[in-house]
Amino acid sequence: MKCWELLLLIFIAIKVVKTQWNVWMPRDISAMTNSCVVIPCSFMYPSGIRPYRGVHGIWYFGQPYPQLFPPVVFKSRTDIVHESYKGRTKLLGDLHQKNCTLRISNIGPEHSGRYYFRADLGGANIYTYPDFSEVKVLDQPNIDVPEEIVSDDSLDLTCYAPDNCPDMSPEIHWMYTDYLPDPLFTADYLEDSNTAVISSTLTFTPRPMHNGQLLGCRVHYPNTTFVYEHLISLDVKYAPQTVWVNASQEVMEGSSVVLHCEVDSNPVSRISWHFGDEELLSDTASNVSLYLEDLNPTQEGIYTCVGDNGYGVMNTSMYLAVKYPPRDPWVNSSLTVLEGSSIYLQCNTQGSPVPTLTWLKDGELVGTIIADELSVLELVELTPQGSGQYRCLAENEHGRSSSSLNITVEFAPILLDESKCTVVREGVQCVCMATGNPEPAIEFYLPDLNITINETENRFNYYTHTDGYTSTGMIKLRDKGEQMGNGGTGIHVHCSITNIYGTETVQLELQQEKKYMMAVIVGTIGGVAVIAFIIAAVRYVGHNNKKENGNPGQDLVSKLENPSMFYSAVKKDKHSLRKKVLKTELLGSKFNSILEESPTGEEGDYQSVGSVAGLHRPELNYAALEFMRGRPREGRAGTGDDTSDYTEIKSK
């Protein structure tokens, strides 16, 4: 307070030289509720005025004009003041010394406002000074908080308490500082324009975790119960600290998904979702959700959430996998290649997860199963067996698909083992079978007659048939007993097979017809069995006659003594049996394919080619006859042994 008294004296000394009405007092002054405040004041009046009744003064509140009847705070002539100031005001200065300092005790919020001083020097020398002092009554101390508190930047917070009451000096303490990192406290005393303020400065470095934390300043007047507190919440600005998004996930094609992003920052960030270089969504908020519907494989990839609040930028990414079954594979077009060529077959598809690719030929596995989107099958030196359908099968856990192509291998004609000439019932049938691609043309050549038989020359019942890559040609020849030009009895037939890749000519071999041979064998055995049966029957009948007539061997011996009669009977039965065998032979020698049938089925369709006399098969049948012992013919002596006699029966 001594300082403001010194300033007041200097001010008075300066104003002495002036003769104008003037007053000096602090423009602003503050006090804590229930404390006191001293308003320093000094005034000047014209030097030509002589107060004749002394110098008096009046303090008004709110208005400087008496005619407006402002509340009287203090009046030196009387004790009449406004009720709110009764017993609370006191003039500390000496008006004769031009000192108008005023003290207000037990001040309350209602006393906040402007205070004006009026000088009364007697008579008409009364003047209200327009200058004022504005009193602020505080119910809590002031804390000076910077406009912006930034994380990791040093921060100074200052708490102020007025010290304008000579009887009471405040003390300042900080509250809730235990969680602060290395706080520093600095006390200070400030005086300006005859007003005094004490302060305490708290220094520390805030972190993002301190955002929203409470700090407090407490003012206490010793020896009183007056305590004043002021709490603040720290608004710490910091760049995005975390950007939280969904974990990477897998979804099925056609489904929907929601991607969430939450950013921890102050102030809140502008959050944006990005897919590649494209920004999909943005908003200024603490969290943003991106909705994706009817997903397809093109939407698979990395999704990035970016948070930017001006103090920093941060982003986090996640991977969205769109699963789907394999697409229809792409394969080569169908190919036609030459035997011995090598080719590559490609199969390309897409699927998630990556599908396995399998090559199948006509349903059978070929190549190697691989897990990739591309498979190459190498076919080296293709053979005719390489022709067929090749299918690429793509599979994963969500499904399968396939695509096919056909490979056609073309090759020169090849004669098949079934090609031959066969002796049939009344002639020779020649069959020529060949395979090739394109299917071969077949023609026959008879060198002994110098005749070529083909589709344009279709004598000898020429017949052809094609089944796939196999061609079959057939001719039928009939023997007329003519001799060959070379005097032989054989037959010569050549077969020629031809396509665009080559020609081959071979002589067909002549083979006995197997079924016919079998019929002959069966017939021979059957004939012998019949004769044996007849002999057994004769013996049985003779034995019965012997029992009935008492001379059992006489009739049988008489018959055996005339063998020509018995031979005639056997021969007759033998001729009947051969007819049956031939009938069986005709039925059994039928060809198993349509190639063995003539167009008309008549014997007249066969053509003769030379003499096939050499193809006659001489038949020699044997039968064993057992003759029971009888009387020997006259002129022959009996041998006396019990052995069987045999005779040879020939059929011509």
PDB file of C-alpha atoms in Angstrom, residues 423-427 512-524 576-592 596 603 615-619:
ATOM      1  CA  VAL A 423     -13.230-120.379 -95.827  1.00  0.00           C
ATOM      2  CA  VAL A 424     -16.954-120.413 -95.324  1.00  0.00           C
ATOM      3  CA  ARG A 425     -19.678-122.868 -96.428  1.00  0.00           C
ATOM      4  CA  GLU A 426     -19.447-122.400-100.186  1.00  0.00           C
ATOM      5  CA  GLY A 427     -16.532-120.110-100.793  1.00  0.00           C
ATOM      6  CA  GLN A 512     -10.056-122.147 -91.981  1.00  0.00           C
ATOM      7  CA  GLU A 513     -13.311-121.045 -90.504  1.00  0.00           C
ATOM      8  CA  LYS A 514     -13.090-122.032 -86.859  1.00  0.00           C
ATOM      9  CA  LYS A 515     -16.740-122.766 -86.368  1.00  0.00           C
ATOM     10  CA  TYR A 516     -16.798-124.989 -89.430  1.00  0.00           C
ATOM     11  CA  MET A 517     -13.815-126.983 -88.201  1.00  0.00           C
ATOM     12  CA  MET A 518     -15.443-127.357 -84.830  1.00  0.00           C
ATOM     13  CA  ALA A 519     -18.600-128.685 -86.453  1.00  0.00           C
ATOM     14  CA  VAL A 520     -16.570-131.331 -88.329  1.00  0.00           C
ATOM     15  CA  ILE A 521     -14.878-132.454 -85.132  1.00  0.00           C
ATOM     16  CA  VAL A 522     -18.169-132.555 -83.260  1.00  0.00           C
ATOM     17  CA  GLY A 523     -19.811-134.454 -86.128  1.00  0.00           C
ATOM     18  CA  THR A 524     -17.038-137.064 -86.217  1.00  0.00           C
ATOM     19  CA  SER A 576     -28.449-139.711 -91.709  1.00  0.00           C
ATOM     20  CA  LEU A 577     -26.040-138.546 -89.001  1.00  0.00           C
ATOM     21  CA  ARG A 578     -23.886-136.565 -91.494  1.00  0.00           C
ATOM     22  CA  LYS A 579     -26.935-134.630 -92.619  1.00  0.00           C
ATOM     23  CA  LYS A 580     -27.535-133.612 -89.044  1.00  0.00           C
ATOM     24  CA  VAL A 581     -23.899-132.572 -88.656  1.00  0.00           C
ATOM     25  CA  LEU A 582     -24.001-130.459 -91.809  1.00  0.00           C
ATOM     26  CA  LYS A 583     -27.134-128.757 -90.590  1.00  0.00           C
ATOM     27  CA  THR A 584     -25.409-127.965 -87.320  1.00  0.00           C
ATOM     28  CA  GLU A 585     -22.375-126.740 -89.235  1.00  0.00           C
ATOM     29  CA  LEU A 586     -24.464-124.303 -91.271  1.00  0.00           C
ATOM     30  CA  LEU A 587     -26.006-122.843 -88.168  1.00  0.00           C
ATOM     31  CA  GLY A 588     -22.682-122.609 -86.349  1.00  0.00           C
ATOM     32  CA  SER A 589     -20.667-121.013 -89.125  1.00  0.00           C
ATOM     33  CA  LYS A 590     -22.686-117.788 -89.216  1.00  0.00           C
ATOM     34  CA  PHE A 591     -20.460-114.668 -88.902  1.00  0.00           C
ATOM     35  CA  ASN A 592     -20.675-112.731 -85.679  1.00  0.00           C
ATOM     36  CA  GLU A 596     -20.325-111.841 -92.762  1.00  0.00           C
ATOM     37  CA  GLU A 603     -25.984-118.658-102.751  1.00  0.00           C
ATOM     38  CA  LEU A 615      -9.797-126.591-100.075  1.00  0.00           C
ATOM     39  CA  HIS A 616     -11.828-129.915-100.039  1.00  0.00           C
ATOM     40  CA  ARG A 617     -11.474-131.555 -96.717  1.00  0.00           C
ATOM     41  CA  PRO A 618     -11.362-135.399 -96.997  1.00  0.00           C
ATOM     42  CA  GLU A 619     -13.332-137.005 -94.216  1.00  0.00           C
TER      43      GLU A 619
END
